[in-house]
Short mmCIF file of C-alpha atoms in Angstrom, two decimals:
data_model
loop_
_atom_site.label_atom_id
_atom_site.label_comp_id
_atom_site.label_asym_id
_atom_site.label_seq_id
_atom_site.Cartn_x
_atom_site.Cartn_y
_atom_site.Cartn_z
CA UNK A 1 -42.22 -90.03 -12.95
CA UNK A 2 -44.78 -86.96 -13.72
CA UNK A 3 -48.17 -88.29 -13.94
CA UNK A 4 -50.08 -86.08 -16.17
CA UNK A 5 -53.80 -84.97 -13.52
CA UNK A 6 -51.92 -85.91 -10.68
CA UNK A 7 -51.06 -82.67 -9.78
CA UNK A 8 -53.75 -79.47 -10.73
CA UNK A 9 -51.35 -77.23 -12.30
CA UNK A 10 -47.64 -76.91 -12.90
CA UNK A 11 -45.84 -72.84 -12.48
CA UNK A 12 -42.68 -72.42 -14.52
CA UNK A 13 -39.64 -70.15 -13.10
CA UNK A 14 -41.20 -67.51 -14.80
CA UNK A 15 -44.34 -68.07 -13.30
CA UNK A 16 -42.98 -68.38 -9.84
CA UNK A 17 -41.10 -65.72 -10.19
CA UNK A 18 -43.85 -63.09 -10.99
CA UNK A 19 -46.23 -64.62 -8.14
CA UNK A 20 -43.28 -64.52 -5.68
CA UNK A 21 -42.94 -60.68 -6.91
CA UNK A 22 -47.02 -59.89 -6.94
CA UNK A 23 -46.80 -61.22 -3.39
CA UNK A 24 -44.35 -59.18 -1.75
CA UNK A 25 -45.06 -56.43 -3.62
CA UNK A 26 -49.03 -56.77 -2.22
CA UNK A 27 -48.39 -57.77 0.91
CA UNK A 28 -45.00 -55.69 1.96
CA UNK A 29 -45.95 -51.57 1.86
CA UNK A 30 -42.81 -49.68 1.75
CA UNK A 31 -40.67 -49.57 4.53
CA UNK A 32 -37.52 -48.19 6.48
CA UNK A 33 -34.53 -50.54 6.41
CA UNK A 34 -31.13 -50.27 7.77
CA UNK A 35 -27.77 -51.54 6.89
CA UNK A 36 -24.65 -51.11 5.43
CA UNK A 37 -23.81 -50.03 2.05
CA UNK A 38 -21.58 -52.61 0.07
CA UNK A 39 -20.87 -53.58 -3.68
CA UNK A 40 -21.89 -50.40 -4.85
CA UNK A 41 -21.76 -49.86 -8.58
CA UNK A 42 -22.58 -46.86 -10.33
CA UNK A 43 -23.00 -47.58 -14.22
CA UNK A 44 -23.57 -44.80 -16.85
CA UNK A 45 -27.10 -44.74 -16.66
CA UNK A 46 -27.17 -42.93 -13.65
CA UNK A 47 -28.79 -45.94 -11.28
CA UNK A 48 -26.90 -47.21 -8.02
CA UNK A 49 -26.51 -50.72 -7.38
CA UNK A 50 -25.67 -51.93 -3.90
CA UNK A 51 -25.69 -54.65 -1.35
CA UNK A 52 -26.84 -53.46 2.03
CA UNK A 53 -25.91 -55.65 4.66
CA UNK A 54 -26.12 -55.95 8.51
CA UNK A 55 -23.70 -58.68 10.56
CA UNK A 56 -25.57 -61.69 9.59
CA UNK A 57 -28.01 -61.14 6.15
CA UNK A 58 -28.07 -58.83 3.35
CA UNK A 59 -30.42 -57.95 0.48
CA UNK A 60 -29.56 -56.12 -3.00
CA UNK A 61 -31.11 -52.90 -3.23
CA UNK A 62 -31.62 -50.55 -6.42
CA UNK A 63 -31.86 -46.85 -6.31
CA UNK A 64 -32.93 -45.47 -9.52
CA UNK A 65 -31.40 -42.61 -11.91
CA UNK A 66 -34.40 -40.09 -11.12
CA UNK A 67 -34.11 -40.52 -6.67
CA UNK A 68 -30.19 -40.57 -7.29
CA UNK A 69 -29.73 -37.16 -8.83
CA UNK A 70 -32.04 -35.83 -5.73
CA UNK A 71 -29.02 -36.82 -3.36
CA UNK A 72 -27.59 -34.40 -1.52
CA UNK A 73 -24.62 -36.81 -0.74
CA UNK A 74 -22.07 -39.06 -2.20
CA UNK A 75 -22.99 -42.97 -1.77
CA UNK A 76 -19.76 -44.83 -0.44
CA UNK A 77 -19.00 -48.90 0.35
CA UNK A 78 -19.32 -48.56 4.36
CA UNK A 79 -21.66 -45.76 4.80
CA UNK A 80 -24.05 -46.97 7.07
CA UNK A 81 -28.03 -45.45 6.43
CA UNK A 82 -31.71 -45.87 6.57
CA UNK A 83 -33.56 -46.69 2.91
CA UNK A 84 -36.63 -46.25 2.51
CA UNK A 85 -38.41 -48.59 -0.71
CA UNK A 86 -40.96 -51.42 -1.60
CA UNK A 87 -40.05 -55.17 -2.04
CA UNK A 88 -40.13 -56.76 -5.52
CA UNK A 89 -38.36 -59.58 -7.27
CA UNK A 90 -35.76 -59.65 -10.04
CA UNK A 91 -37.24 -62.22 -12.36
CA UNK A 92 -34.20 -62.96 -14.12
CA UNK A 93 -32.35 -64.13 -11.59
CA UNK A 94 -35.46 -64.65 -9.31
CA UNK A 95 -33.86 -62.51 -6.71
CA UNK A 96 -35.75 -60.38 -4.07
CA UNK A 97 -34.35 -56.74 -3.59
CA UNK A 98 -35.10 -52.97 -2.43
CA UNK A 99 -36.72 -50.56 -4.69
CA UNK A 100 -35.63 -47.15 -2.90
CA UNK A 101 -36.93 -44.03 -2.70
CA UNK A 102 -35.17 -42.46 -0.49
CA UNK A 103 -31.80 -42.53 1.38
CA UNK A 104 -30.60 -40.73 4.84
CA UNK A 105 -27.32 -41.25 6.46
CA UNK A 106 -27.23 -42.73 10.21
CA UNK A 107 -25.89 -40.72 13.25
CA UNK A 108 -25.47 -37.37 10.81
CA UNK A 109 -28.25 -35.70 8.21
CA UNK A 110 -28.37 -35.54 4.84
CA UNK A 111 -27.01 -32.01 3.89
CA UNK A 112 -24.49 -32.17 6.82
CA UNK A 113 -23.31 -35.41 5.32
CA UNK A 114 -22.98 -33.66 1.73
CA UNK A 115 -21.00 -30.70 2.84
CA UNK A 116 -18.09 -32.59 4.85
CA UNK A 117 -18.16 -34.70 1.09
CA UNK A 118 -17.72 -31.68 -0.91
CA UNK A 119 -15.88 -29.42 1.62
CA UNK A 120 -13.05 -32.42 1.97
CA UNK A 121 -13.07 -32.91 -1.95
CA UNK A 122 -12.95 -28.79 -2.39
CA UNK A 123 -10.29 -28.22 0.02
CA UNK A 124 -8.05 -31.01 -1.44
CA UNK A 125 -7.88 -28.87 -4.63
CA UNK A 126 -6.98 -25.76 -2.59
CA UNK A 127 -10.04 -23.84 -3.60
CA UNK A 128 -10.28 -22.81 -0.22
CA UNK A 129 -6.42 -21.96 0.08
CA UNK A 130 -4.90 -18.12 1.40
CA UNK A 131 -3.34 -17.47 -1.51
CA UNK A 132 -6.21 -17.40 -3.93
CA UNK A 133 -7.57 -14.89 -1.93
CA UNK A 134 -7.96 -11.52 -3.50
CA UNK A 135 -7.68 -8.43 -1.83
CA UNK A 136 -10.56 -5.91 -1.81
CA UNK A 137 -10.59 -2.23 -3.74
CA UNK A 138 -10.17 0.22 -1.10
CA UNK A 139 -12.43 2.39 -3.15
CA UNK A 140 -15.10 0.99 -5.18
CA UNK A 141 -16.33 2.55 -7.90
CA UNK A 142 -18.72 -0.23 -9.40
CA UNK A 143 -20.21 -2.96 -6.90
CA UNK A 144 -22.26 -6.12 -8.38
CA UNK A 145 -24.73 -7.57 -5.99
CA UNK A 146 -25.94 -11.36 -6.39
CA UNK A 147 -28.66 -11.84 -4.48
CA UNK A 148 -32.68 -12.21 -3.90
CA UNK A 149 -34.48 -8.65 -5.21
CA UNK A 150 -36.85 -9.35 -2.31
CA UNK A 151 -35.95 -9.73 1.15
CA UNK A 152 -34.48 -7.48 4.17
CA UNK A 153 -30.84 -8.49 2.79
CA UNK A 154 -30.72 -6.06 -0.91
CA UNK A 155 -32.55 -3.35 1.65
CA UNK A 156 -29.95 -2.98 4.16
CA UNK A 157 -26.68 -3.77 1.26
CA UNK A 158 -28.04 -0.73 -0.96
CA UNK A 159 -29.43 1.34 2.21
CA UNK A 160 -25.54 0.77 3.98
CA UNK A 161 -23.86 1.50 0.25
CA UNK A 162 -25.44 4.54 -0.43
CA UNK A 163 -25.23 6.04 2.93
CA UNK A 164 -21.52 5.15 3.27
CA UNK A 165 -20.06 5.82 -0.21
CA UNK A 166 -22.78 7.54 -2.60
CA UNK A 167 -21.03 7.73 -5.56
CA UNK A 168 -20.67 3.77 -5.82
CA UNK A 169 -22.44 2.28 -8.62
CA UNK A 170 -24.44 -0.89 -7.88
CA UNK A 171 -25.42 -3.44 -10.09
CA UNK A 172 -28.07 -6.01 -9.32
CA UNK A 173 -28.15 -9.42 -10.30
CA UNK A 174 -31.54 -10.64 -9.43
CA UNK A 175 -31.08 -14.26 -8.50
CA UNK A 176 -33.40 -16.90 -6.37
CA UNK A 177 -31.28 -17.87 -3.38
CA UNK A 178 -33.27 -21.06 -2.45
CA UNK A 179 -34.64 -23.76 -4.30
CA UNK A 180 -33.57 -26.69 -6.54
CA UNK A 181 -33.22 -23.92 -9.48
CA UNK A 182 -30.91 -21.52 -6.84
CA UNK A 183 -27.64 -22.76 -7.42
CA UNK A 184 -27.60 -22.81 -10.85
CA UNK A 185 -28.82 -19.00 -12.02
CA UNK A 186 -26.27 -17.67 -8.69
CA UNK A 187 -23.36 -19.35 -10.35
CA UNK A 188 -24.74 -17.98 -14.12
CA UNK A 189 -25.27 -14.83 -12.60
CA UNK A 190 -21.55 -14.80 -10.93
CA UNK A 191 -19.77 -15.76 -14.56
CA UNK A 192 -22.20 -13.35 -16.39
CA UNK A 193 -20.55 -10.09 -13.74
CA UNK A 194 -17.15 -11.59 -14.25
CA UNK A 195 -17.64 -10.41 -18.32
CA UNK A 196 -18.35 -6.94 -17.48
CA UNK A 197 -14.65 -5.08 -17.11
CA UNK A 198 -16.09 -2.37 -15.48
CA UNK A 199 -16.71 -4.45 -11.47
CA UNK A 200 -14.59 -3.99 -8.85
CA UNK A 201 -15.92 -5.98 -6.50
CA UNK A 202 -18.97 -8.54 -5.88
CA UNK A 203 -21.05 -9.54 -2.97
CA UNK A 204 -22.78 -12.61 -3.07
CA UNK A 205 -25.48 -13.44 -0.84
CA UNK A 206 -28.67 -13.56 1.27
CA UNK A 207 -30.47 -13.18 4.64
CA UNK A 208 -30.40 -15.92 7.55
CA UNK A 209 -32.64 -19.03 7.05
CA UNK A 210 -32.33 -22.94 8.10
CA UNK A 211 -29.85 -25.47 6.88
CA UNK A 212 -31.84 -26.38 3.88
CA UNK A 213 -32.59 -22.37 2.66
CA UNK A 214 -28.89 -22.03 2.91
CA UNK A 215 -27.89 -24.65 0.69
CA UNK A 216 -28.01 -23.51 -2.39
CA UNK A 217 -24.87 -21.59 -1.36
CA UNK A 218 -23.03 -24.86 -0.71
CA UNK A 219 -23.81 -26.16 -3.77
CA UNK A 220 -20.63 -27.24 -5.91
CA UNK A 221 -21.43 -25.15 -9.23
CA UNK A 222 -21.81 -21.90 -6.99
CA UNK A 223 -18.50 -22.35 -4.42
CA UNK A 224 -16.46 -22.95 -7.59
CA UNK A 225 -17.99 -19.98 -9.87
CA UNK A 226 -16.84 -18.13 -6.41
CA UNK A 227 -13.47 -19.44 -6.32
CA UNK A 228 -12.78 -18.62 -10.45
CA UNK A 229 -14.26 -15.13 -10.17
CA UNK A 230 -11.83 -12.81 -11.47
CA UNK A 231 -13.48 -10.07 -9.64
CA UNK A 232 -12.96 -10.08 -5.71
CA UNK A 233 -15.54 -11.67 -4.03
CA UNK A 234 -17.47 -10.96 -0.51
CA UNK A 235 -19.87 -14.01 0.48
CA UNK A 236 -22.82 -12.45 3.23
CA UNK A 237 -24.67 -15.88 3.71
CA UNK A 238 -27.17 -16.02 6.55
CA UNK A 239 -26.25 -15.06 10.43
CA UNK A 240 -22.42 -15.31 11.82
CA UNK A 241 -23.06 -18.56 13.00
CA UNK A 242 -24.17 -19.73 9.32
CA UNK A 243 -20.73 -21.33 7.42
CA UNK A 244 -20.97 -22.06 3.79
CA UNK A 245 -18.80 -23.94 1.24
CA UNK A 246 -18.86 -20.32 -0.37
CA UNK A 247 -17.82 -18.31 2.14
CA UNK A 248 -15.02 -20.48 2.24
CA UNK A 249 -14.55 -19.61 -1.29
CA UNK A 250 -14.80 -15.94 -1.38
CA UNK A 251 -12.01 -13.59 -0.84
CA UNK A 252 -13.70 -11.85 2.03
CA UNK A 253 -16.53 -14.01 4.34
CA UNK A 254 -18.82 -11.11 5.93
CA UNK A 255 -20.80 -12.89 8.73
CA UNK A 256 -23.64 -10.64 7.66
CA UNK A 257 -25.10 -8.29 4.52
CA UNK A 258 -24.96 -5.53 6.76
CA UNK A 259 -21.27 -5.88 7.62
CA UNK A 260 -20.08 -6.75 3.87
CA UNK A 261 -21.61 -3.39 3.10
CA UNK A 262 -19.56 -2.07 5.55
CA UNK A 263 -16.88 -4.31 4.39
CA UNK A 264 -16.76 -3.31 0.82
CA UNK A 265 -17.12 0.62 0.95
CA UNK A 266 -15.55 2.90 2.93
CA UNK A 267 -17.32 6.18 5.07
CA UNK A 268 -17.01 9.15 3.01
CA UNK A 269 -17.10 11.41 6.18
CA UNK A 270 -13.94 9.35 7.14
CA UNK A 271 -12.35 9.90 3.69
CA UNK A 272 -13.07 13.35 3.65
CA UNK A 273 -11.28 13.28 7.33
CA UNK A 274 -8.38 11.97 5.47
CA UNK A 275 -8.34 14.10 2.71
CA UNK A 276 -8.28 17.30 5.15
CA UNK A 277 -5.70 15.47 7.40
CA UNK A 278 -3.11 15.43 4.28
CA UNK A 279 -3.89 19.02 3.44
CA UNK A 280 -3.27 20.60 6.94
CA UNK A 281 0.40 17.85 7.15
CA UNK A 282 1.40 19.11 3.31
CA UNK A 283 0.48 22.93 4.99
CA UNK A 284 3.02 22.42 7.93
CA UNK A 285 5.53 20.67 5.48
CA UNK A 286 5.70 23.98 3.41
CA UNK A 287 6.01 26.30 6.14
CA UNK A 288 8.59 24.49 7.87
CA UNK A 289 10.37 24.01 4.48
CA UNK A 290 9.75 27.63 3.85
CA UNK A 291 11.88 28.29 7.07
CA UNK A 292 14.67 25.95 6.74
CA UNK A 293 15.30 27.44 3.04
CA UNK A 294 15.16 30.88 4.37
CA UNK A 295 17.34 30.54 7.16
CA UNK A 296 19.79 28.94 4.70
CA UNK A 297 20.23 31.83 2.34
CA UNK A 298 20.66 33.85 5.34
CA UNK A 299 23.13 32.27 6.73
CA UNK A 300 24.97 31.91 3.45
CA UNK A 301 24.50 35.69 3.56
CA UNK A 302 25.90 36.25 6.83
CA UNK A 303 28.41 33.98 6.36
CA UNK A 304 30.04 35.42 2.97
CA UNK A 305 34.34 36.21 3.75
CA UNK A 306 34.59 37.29 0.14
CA UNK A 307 31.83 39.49 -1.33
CA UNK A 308 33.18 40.05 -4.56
CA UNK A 309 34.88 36.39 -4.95
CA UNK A 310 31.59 34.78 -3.31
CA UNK A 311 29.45 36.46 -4.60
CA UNK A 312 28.77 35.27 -8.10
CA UNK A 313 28.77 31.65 -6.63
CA UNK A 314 26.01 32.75 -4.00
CA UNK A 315 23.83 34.25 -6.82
CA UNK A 316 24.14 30.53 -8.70
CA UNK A 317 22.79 29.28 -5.72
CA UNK A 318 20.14 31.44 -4.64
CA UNK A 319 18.78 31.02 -8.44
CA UNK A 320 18.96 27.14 -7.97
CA UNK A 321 17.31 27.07 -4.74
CA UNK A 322 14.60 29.08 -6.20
CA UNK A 323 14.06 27.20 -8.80
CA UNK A 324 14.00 23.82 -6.88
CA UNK A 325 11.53 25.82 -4.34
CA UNK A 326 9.80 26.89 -7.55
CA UNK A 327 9.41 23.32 -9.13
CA UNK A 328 8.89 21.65 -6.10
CA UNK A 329 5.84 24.12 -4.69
CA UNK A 330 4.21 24.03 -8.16
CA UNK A 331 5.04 19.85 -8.25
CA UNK A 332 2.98 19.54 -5.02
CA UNK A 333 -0.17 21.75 -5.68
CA UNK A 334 -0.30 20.13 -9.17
CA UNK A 335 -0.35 16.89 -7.09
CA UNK A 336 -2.43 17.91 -4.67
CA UNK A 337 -4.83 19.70 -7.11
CA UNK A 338 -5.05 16.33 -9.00
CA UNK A 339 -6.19 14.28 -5.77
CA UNK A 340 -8.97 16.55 -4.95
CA UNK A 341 -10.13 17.03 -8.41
CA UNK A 342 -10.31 13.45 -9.09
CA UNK A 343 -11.97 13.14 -5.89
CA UNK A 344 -14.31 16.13 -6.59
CA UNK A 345 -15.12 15.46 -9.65
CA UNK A 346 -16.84 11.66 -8.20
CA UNK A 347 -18.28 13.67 -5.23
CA UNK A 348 -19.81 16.63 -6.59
CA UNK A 349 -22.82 15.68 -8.06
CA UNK A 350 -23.96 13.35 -4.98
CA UNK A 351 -22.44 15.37 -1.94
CA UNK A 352 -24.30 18.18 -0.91
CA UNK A 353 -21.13 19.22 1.52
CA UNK A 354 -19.91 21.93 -1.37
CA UNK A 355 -17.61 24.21 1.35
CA UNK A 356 -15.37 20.97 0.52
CA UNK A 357 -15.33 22.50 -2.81
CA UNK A 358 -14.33 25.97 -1.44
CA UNK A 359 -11.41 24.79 0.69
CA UNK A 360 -9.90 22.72 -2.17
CA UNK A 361 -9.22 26.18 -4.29
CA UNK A 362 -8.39 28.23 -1.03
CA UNK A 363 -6.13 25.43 -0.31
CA UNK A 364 -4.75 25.14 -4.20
CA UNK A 365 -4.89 29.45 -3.85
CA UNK A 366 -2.40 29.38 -0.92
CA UNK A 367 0.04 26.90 -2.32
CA UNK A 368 0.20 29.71 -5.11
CA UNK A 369 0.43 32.43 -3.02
CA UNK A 370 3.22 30.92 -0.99
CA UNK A 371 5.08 30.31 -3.89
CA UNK A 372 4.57 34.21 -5.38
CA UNK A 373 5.78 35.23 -1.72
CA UNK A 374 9.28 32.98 -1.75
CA UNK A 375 9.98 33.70 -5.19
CA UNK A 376 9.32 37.76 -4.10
CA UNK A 377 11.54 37.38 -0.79
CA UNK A 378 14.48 36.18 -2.78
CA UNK A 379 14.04 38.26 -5.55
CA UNK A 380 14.62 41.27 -2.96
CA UNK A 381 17.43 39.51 -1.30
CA UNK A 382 19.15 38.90 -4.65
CA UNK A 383 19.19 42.90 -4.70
CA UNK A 384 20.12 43.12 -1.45
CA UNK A 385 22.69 41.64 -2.15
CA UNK A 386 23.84 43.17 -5.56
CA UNK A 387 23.11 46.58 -3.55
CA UNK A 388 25.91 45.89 -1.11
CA UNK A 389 28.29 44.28 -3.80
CA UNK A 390 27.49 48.13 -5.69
CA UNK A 391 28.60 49.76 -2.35
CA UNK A 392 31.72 47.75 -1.83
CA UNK A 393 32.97 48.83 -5.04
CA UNK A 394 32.42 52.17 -4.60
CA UNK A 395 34.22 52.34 -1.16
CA UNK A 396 37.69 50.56 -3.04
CA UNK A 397 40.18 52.43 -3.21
CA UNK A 398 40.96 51.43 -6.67
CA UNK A 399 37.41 53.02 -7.74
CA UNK A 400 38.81 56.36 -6.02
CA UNK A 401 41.86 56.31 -7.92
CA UNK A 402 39.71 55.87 -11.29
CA UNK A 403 37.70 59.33 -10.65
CA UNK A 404 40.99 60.87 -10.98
CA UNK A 405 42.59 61.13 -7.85
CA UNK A 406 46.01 59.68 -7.10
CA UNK A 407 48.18 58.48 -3.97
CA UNK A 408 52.22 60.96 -3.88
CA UNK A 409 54.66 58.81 -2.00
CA UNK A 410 58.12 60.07 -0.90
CA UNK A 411 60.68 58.42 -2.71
CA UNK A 412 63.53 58.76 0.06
CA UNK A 413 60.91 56.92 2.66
CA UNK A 414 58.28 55.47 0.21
CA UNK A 415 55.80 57.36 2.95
CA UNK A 416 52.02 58.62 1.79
CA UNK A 417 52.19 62.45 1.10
CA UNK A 418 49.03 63.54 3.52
CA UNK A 419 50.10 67.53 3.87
CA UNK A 420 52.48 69.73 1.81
CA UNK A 421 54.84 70.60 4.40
CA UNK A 422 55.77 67.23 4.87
CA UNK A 423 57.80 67.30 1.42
CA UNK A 424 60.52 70.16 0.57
CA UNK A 425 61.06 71.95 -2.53
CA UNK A 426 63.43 70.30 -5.16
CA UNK A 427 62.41 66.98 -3.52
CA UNK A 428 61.31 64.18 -5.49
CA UNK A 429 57.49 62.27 -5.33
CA UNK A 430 56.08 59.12 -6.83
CA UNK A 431 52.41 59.39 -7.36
CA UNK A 432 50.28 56.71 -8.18
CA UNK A 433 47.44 56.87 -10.55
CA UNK A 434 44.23 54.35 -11.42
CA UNK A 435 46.68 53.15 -14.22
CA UNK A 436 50.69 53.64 -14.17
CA UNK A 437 52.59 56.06 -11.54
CA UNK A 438 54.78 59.67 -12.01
CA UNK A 439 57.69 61.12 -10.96
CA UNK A 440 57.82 64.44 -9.98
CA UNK A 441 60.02 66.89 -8.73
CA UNK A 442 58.51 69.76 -6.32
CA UNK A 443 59.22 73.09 -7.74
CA UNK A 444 57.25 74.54 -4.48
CA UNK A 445 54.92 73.92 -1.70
CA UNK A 446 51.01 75.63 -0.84
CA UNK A 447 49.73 74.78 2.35
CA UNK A 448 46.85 77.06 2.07
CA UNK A 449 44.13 74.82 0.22
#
């Protein structure tokens, strides 16, 4: 039975309870603890509730909404780490427990920890799959840059673009490429390019740096703004040896700015090497065209058993062929005038190599002189040929006949009358005119003419 004085005071739970908690809390300073992580709960408020346990004891252990949204990692049941909190007491249930402010993972760090998470979860949803992958412009016209306006890296991408291909366009998107607020305004700034129709491509990046000055770029807003891009995307993150979730992402993974400058436009001296390599293969294709058509009508020439029945048929022809040549010649300089204008017309104002100019029109001035000088050589072998057709006629002996001359057989012998003593007088002759035939008796003979 309770004697009332017997003892000198009396605590109840509640009591206990906040002494039990004032003394730990005074006497234990925050400390490193590690363990197991079990039971773990993660209600809407945003706090994490676990049980962290070794082989033979565990304690409950809180981390709070504010430390939890500063983890770079995903908390899991059997993730073993170190926590780092103060002791206190859960009056309610008068149960001692963990206040943490900070969590590691054992055996592997933080960050490294958080992008096998995310790269595993990413990779399961085939962001980082081949056939996403866009391929790159060969010929860029607009280029968006996302990136730090300070730093070596914006130097050597708009020093490389503008050396390499100066009539690019490049448009800057001035973003911070480390720090807690990094992440965010790179993916903004990714979404905010994609609006612009105008882009061809985008390069998204920064200079080398440490684990932790990289990360914004594994970040899970900024690998999946990457992977949605509608735009074709080149990631330049850090040194070759640096990997990021987004360079997983991109279509293209540069290992440095330097080389996705390289990557995304091409040399305009090499271009220009192109161009000139066409012109001089379309130059040999027109001579050697030029040839073969010519020694075809020359052969059909030579080759003609029938002027007068082949010829009409060989005139068709020659005007086909010349108008094919015709249609085809002009067809190709229009073509080829078209290329280099377009290209020209990009070039000009930033190229200061203007004999390219020069040889486009002598180029475009040749393809129309060749044309003048085929459609001239036929024209005079058309008349060639109508020349000889004219002379043919005139040698028949039907075209003798029709200036008035005629052909005196003998009728006995049907022989050709060449001399007047081969006939006798009161013999009878059939001569043959241009139209009909006579016959005539010889009333007498006159060798003298």
């Amino acid at each position: 039975m309770f004697v009332s004085g017997l003892f000198p005071s009396v605590l109840t739970v509640s009591a206990l309870s906040r002494q039990i908690r004032s003394t730990l809390e005074q006497n234990f300073p925050p400390l490193w603890v590690e363990g197991e992580i079990s039971n773990l709960r993660c209600p809407s408020s945003g706090h994490r509730y676990f049980t962290l346990k070794d082989k033979s004891s565990q304690v409950r252990a809180v981390l709070f909404r504010s430390q939890a949204e500063r983890l770079k990692f995903a908390l899991q049941d059997g993730l073993e780490v170190f926590v780092f909190g103060r002791l206190s007491v859960y009056e309610p249930r008068g149960d001692y427990q963990l206040l943490l402010e900070a969590i590691e993972p054992k055996g592997i760090g933080a960050l490294q920890l958080a992008f096998i998470q995310l790269k595993a979860q990413l990779e399961s949803e085939g962001l980082f799959e081949a056939s996403r992958k866009t391929i790159l412009p060969l010929y860029p016209q607009r280029i968006g840059l996302v990136t730090s306006p300070f730093g070596a890296a914006i130097h050597d991408l708009l020093t490389i673009i503008h050396r390499r291909w100066p009539l690019a366009q490049v448009l800057i998107a001035p973003v911070p490429v480390q720090g807690n607020e990094a992440a965010g305004q790179i993916a903004k700034a990714i979404g905010t390019l994609n609006e612009l129709d105008e882009l061809d491509v985008l390069i998204v990046g920064r200079g080398g740096g440490s684990l932790e000055d990289l990360w914004a770029f594994n970040e899970e807003i900024v690998v999946r703004a990457i992977a949605s891009s509608r735009i074709p995307v080149v990631s330049a993150v850090g040194h070759e040896t640096d990997v990021t979730l987004a360079d997983l992402a991109a279509d293209y993974r540069a290992p440095t700015p330097s080389a996705a400058a390289e990557v995304v436009v091409p040399d305009c001296s090499t271009v220009r090497q192109h161009l000139e390599n066409h012109r001089v293969r379309l130059e040999r294709s027109i001579r050697s065209l030029s040839v073969a058509w010519k020694g075809q009508v020359q052969d059909m020439i030579a080759r003609l058993p029938e002027p007068r029945l082949v010829l009409g048929q060989f005139v068709q022809q020659v005007d086909e062929l010349e108008r094919q040549l015709y249609v085809k010649m002009k067809q190709w300089c229009r073509n080829l005038q078209v290329q280099l204008l377009s290209h020209q017309s990009a070039i000009w104002e930033k190229n200061p190599l203007i004999d390219i100019h020069r040889q486009e029109l002598a180029l475009v001035e040749r393809g129309i002189r060749l044309v003048r000088g085929m459609s001239a050589c036929i024209l005079a072998k058309r008349h060639q040929t109508e020349l000889w057709m004219s002379q043919l006629n005139q040698l028949s002996p039907l075209a003798v006949l029709a200036r008035g001359y005629s052909i005196v057989h003998t009728l006995r012998s049907g022989k050709v009358v060449k001399q007047a003593t081969e006939v006798a007088v009161g013999e009878s002759v059939r001569a043959r005119l241009h139209e009909g035939e006579l016959i005539c008796l010889v009333q007498r003979t006159d060798s003298s003419s």
